[in-house]
Amino acid sequence: MEKSTLLNEILEFNHQFVEKHEYEKYETTKFPNKKMVILTCMDTRLLELLPKALNLGNGDAKIIKDAGAIVSHPFGSVMRSILIALYQLKAKEVLIIAHHDCGMSGLKAEPVIESMKERGISEETFNTLTYSGINIEQWLHGFDNVTESVVHSVGIVKNHPLMPKEVPVHGLIIDPKTGKLDLVVDGYKN
Ligand code: ZN
């Protein structure tokens, strides 16, 4: 789709959507009916598949998405979102759902950096970031093993100093084709 038409098409559709009261069938509250917060990947295949495969409708869950379903920093925005969901939005359980064939699996920083350079980011910019103490390679790096990544992220959430102790944190991997879930960490058991 052309860059110049995408936004216009969205706005045009949106006007009709509101005009025809299409939103009425989605009306719900900000509190998750099923009292859970899910962290999953931004993968396009999961957009509709994941909620359907988990029997989730609008209003059922808080869903946080990032590249890889990774909690990369204990005081980053993902962790903050999980804590807000638990303390302010009545979520009672956490599910971290990564998936097979993830773009972050085996992702190396080098090709991404090369691509940035080709798109006009200067060598000087990278040098400045390095001098500022930012490790771009580490920051861009994905994971080598999806199961280990899920276990690691579950650990960060479960052991976070601000986590309520009784909250179960589950770890799962979803198949982006069939929607099948594999249980990695059963949060009721640890
Ligand atoms: Zn992914």
mmCIF file of N, CA and C in Angstrom, residues 75-130:
data_model
loop_
_atom_site.group_PDB
_atom_site.id
_atom_site.type_symbol
_atom_site.label_atom_id
_atom_site.label_comp_id
_atom_site.label_asym_id
_atom_site.label_seq_id
_atom_site.Cartn_x
_atom_site.Cartn_y
_atom_site.Cartn_z
ATOM 1 N N PHE A 75 12.680 -1.976 34.678
ATOM 2 C CA PHE A 75 12.037 -0.679 34.883
ATOM 3 C C PHE A 75 11.734 0.013 33.549
ATOM 4 N N GLY A 76 11.389 -0.802 32.564
ATOM 5 C CA GLY A 76 10.962 -0.267 31.275
ATOM 6 C C GLY A 76 9.439 -0.194 31.213
ATOM 7 N N SER A 77 8.931 0.199 30.063
ATOM 8 C CA SER A 77 7.484 0.438 29.949
ATOM 9 C C SER A 77 6.659 -0.850 29.970
ATOM 10 N N VAL A 78 7.252 -1.981 29.557
ATOM 11 C CA VAL A 78 6.501 -3.240 29.593
ATOM 12 C C VAL A 78 6.203 -3.630 31.040
ATOM 13 N N MET A 79 7.246 -3.598 31.866
ATOM 14 C CA MET A 79 7.064 -3.946 33.276
ATOM 15 C C MET A 79 6.114 -2.965 33.960
ATOM 16 N N ARG A 80 6.236 -1.717 33.617
ATOM 17 C CA ARG A 80 5.333 -0.715 34.198
ATOM 18 C C ARG A 80 3.883 -1.024 33.822
ATOM 19 N N SER A 81 3.667 -1.408 32.564
ATOM 20 C CA SER A 81 2.309 -1.730 32.106
ATOM 21 C C SER A 81 1.746 -2.925 32.871
ATOM 22 N N ILE A 82 2.577 -3.931 33.107
ATOM 23 C CA ILE A 82 2.134 -5.107 33.861
ATOM 24 C C ILE A 82 1.728 -4.698 35.273
ATOM 25 N N LEU A 83 2.549 -3.875 35.908
ATOM 26 C CA LEU A 83 2.255 -3.441 37.282
ATOM 27 C C LEU A 83 0.986 -2.597 37.347
ATOM 28 N N ILE A 84 0.788 -1.738 36.363
ATOM 29 C CA ILE A 84 -0.437 -0.911 36.330
ATOM 30 C C ILE A 84 -1.659 -1.807 36.167
ATOM 31 N N ALA A 85 -1.536 -2.813 35.292
ATOM 32 C CA ALA A 85 -2.647 -3.747 35.073
ATOM 33 C C ALA A 85 -3.016 -4.469 36.373
ATOM 34 N N LEU A 86 -2.002 -4.838 37.153
ATOM 35 C CA LEU A 86 -2.235 -5.584 38.389
ATOM 36 C C LEU A 86 -2.748 -4.693 39.524
ATOM 37 N N TYR A 87 -2.166 -3.498 39.638
ATOM 38 C CA TYR A 87 -2.515 -2.647 40.785
ATOM 39 C C TYR A 87 -3.706 -1.721 40.536
ATOM 40 N N GLN A 88 -3.919 -1.358 39.273
ATOM 41 C CA GLN A 88 -4.971 -0.376 39.006
ATOM 42 C C GLN A 88 -6.122 -0.894 38.148
ATOM 43 N N LEU A 89 -5.904 -2.000 37.465
ATOM 44 C CA LEU A 89 -6.910 -2.419 36.492
ATOM 45 C C LEU A 89 -7.456 -3.823 36.764
ATOM 46 N N LYS A 90 -7.243 -4.283 37.962
ATOM 47 C CA LYS A 90 -7.877 -5.517 38.458
ATOM 48 C C LYS A 90 -7.428 -6.811 37.774
ATOM 49 N N ALA A 91 -6.281 -6.779 37.100
ATOM 50 C CA ALA A 91 -5.745 -8.040 36.584
ATOM 51 C C ALA A 91 -5.194 -8.831 37.768
ATOM 52 N N LYS A 92 -5.302 -10.160 37.718
ATOM 53 C CA LYS A 92 -4.851 -10.996 38.834
ATOM 54 C C LYS A 92 -3.812 -12.041 38.415
ATOM 55 N N GLU A 93 -3.633 -12.223 37.093
ATOM 56 C CA GLU A 93 -2.645 -13.185 36.614
ATOM 57 C C GLU A 93 -1.901 -12.586 35.423
ATOM 58 N N VAL A 94 -0.666 -13.046 35.225
ATOM 59 C CA VAL A 94 0.152 -12.574 34.109
ATOM 60 C C VAL A 94 0.454 -13.744 33.180
ATOM 61 N N LEU A 95 0.288 -13.546 31.877
ATOM 62 C CA LEU A 95 0.662 -14.570 30.899
ATOM 63 C C LEU A 95 1.669 -13.959 29.925
ATOM 64 N N ILE A 96 2.824 -14.602 29.818
ATOM 65 C CA ILE A 96 3.807 -14.167 28.827
ATOM 66 C C ILE A 96 3.764 -15.196 27.701
ATOM 67 N N ILE A 97 3.357 -14.738 26.509
ATOM 68 C CA ILE A 97 3.144 -15.669 25.397
ATOM 69 C C ILE A 97 4.029 -15.305 24.204
ATOM 70 N N ALA A 98 5.148 -16.013 24.095
ATOM 71 C CA ALA A 98 6.021 -15.846 22.931
ATOM 72 C C ALA A 98 5.513 -16.785 21.835
ATOM 73 N N HIS A 99 6.192 -16.841 20.718
ATOM 74 C CA HIS A 99 5.715 -17.739 19.667
ATOM 75 C C HIS A 99 6.870 -18.311 18.851
ATOM 76 N N HIS A 100 6.564 -19.444 18.209
ATOM 77 C CA HIS A 100 7.541 -20.070 17.323
ATOM 78 C C HIS A 100 7.728 -19.183 16.091
ATOM 79 N N ASP A 101 8.867 -19.311 15.442
ATOM 80 C CA ASP A 101 9.152 -18.571 14.211
ATOM 81 C C ASP A 101 9.081 -17.056 14.413
ATOM 82 N N CYS A 102 9.578 -16.594 15.555
ATOM 83 C CA CYS A 102 9.537 -15.161 15.882
ATOM 84 C C CYS A 102 10.674 -14.417 15.183
ATOM 85 N N GLY A 103 10.386 -13.210 14.763
ATOM 86 C CA GLY A 103 11.394 -12.372 14.113
ATOM 87 C C GLY A 103 12.553 -12.032 15.038
ATOM 88 N N MET A 104 12.333 -12.106 16.336
ATOM 89 C CA MET A 104 13.389 -11.805 17.303
ATOM 90 C C MET A 104 14.264 -13.018 17.582
ATOM 91 N N SER A 105 13.816 -14.190 17.101
ATOM 92 C CA SER A 105 14.590 -15.402 17.309
ATOM 93 C C SER A 105 15.827 -15.388 16.411
ATOM 94 N N GLY A 106 16.963 -15.436 17.030
ATOM 95 C CA GLY A 106 18.213 -15.429 16.283
ATOM 96 C C GLY A 106 18.540 -14.080 15.659
ATOM 97 N N LEU A 107 17.785 -13.046 16.045
ATOM 98 C CA LEU A 107 18.055 -11.720 15.469
ATOM 99 C C LEU A 107 19.389 -11.185 15.970
ATOM 100 N N LYS A 108 20.237 -10.865 15.001
ATOM 101 C CA LYS A 108 21.536 -10.270 15.331
ATOM 102 C C LYS A 108 21.446 -8.776 15.091
ATOM 103 N N ALA A 109 22.196 -8.044 15.872
ATOM 104 C CA ALA A 109 22.141 -6.587 15.764
ATOM 105 C C ALA A 109 22.791 -6.070 14.478
ATOM 106 N N GLU A 110 23.846 -6.768 14.030
ATOM 107 C CA GLU A 110 24.638 -6.245 12.905
ATOM 108 C C GLU A 110 23.823 -5.930 11.637
ATOM 109 N N PRO A 111 23.002 -6.881 11.146
ATOM 110 C CA PRO A 111 22.240 -6.551 9.927
ATOM 111 C C PRO A 111 21.274 -5.381 10.130
ATOM 112 N N VAL A 112 20.745 -5.251 11.346
ATOM 113 C CA VAL A 112 19.827 -4.139 11.630
ATOM 114 C C VAL A 112 20.598 -2.824 11.569
ATOM 115 N N ILE A 113 21.795 -2.838 12.141
ATOM 116 C CA ILE A 113 22.640 -1.634 12.132
ATOM 117 C C ILE A 113 23.052 -1.286 10.695
ATOM 118 N N GLU A 114 23.391 -2.331 9.913
ATOM 119 C CA GLU A 114 23.731 -2.119 8.498
ATOM 120 C C GLU A 114 22.578 -1.450 7.764
ATOM 121 N N SER A 115 21.389 -1.967 8.023
ATOM 122 C CA SER A 115 20.190 -1.433 7.390
ATOM 123 C C SER A 115 19.955 0.026 7.807
ATOM 124 N N MET A 116 20.233 0.329 9.047
ATOM 125 C CA MET A 116 20.094 1.714 9.528
ATOM 126 C C MET A 116 21.061 2.638 8.796
ATOM 127 N N LYS A 117 22.277 2.124 8.593
ATOM 128 C CA LYS A 117 23.290 2.928 7.897
ATOM 129 C C LYS A 117 22.875 3.172 6.445
ATOM 130 N N GLU A 118 22.341 2.103 5.805
ATOM 131 C CA GLU A 118 21.871 2.250 4.418
ATOM 132 C C GLU A 118 20.739 3.263 4.311
ATOM 133 N N ARG A 119 19.960 3.372 5.390
ATOM 134 C CA ARG A 119 18.831 4.310 5.372
ATOM 135 C C ARG A 119 19.227 5.698 5.855
ATOM 136 N N GLY A 120 20.536 5.914 6.033
ATOM 137 C CA GLY A 120 21.004 7.271 6.279
ATOM 138 C C GLY A 120 21.423 7.626 7.692
ATOM 139 N N ILE A 121 21.419 6.638 8.603
ATOM 140 C CA ILE A 121 21.903 6.936 9.952
ATOM 141 C C ILE A 121 23.438 6.941 9.889
ATOM 142 N N SER A 122 24.032 8.042 10.326
ATOM 143 C CA SER A 122 25.482 8.202 10.134
ATOM 144 C C SER A 122 26.307 7.431 11.159
ATOM 145 N N GLU A 123 27.528 7.159 10.749
ATOM 146 C CA GLU A 123 28.511 6.519 11.625
ATOM 147 C C GLU A 123 28.679 7.344 12.903
ATOM 148 N N GLU A 124 28.641 8.664 12.717
ATOM 149 C CA GLU A 124 28.811 9.599 13.832
ATOM 150 C C GLU A 124 27.730 9.378 14.902
ATOM 151 N N THR A 125 26.512 9.127 14.445
ATOM 152 C CA THR A 125 25.407 8.885 15.383
ATOM 153 C C THR A 125 25.697 7.652 16.237
ATOM 154 N N PHE A 126 26.156 6.585 15.567
ATOM 155 C CA PHE A 126 26.471 5.367 16.319
ATOM 156 C C PHE A 126 27.609 5.611 17.318
ATOM 157 N N ASN A 127 28.599 6.391 16.878
ATOM 158 C CA ASN A 127 29.710 6.709 17.777
ATOM 159 C C ASN A 127 29.234 7.504 18.995
ATOM 160 N N THR A 128 28.364 8.481 18.735
ATOM 161 C CA THR A 128 27.832 9.305 19.827
ATOM 162 C C THR A 128 27.091 8.435 20.839
ATOM 163 N N LEU A 129 26.280 7.502 20.320
ATOM 164 C CA LEU A 129 25.516 6.620 21.213
ATOM 165 C C LEU A 129 26.457 5.745 22.035
ATOM 166 N N THR A 130 27.488 5.236 21.378
ATOM 167 C CA THR A 130 28.451 4.393 22.078
ATOM 168 C C THR A 130 29.149 5.187 23.185
#
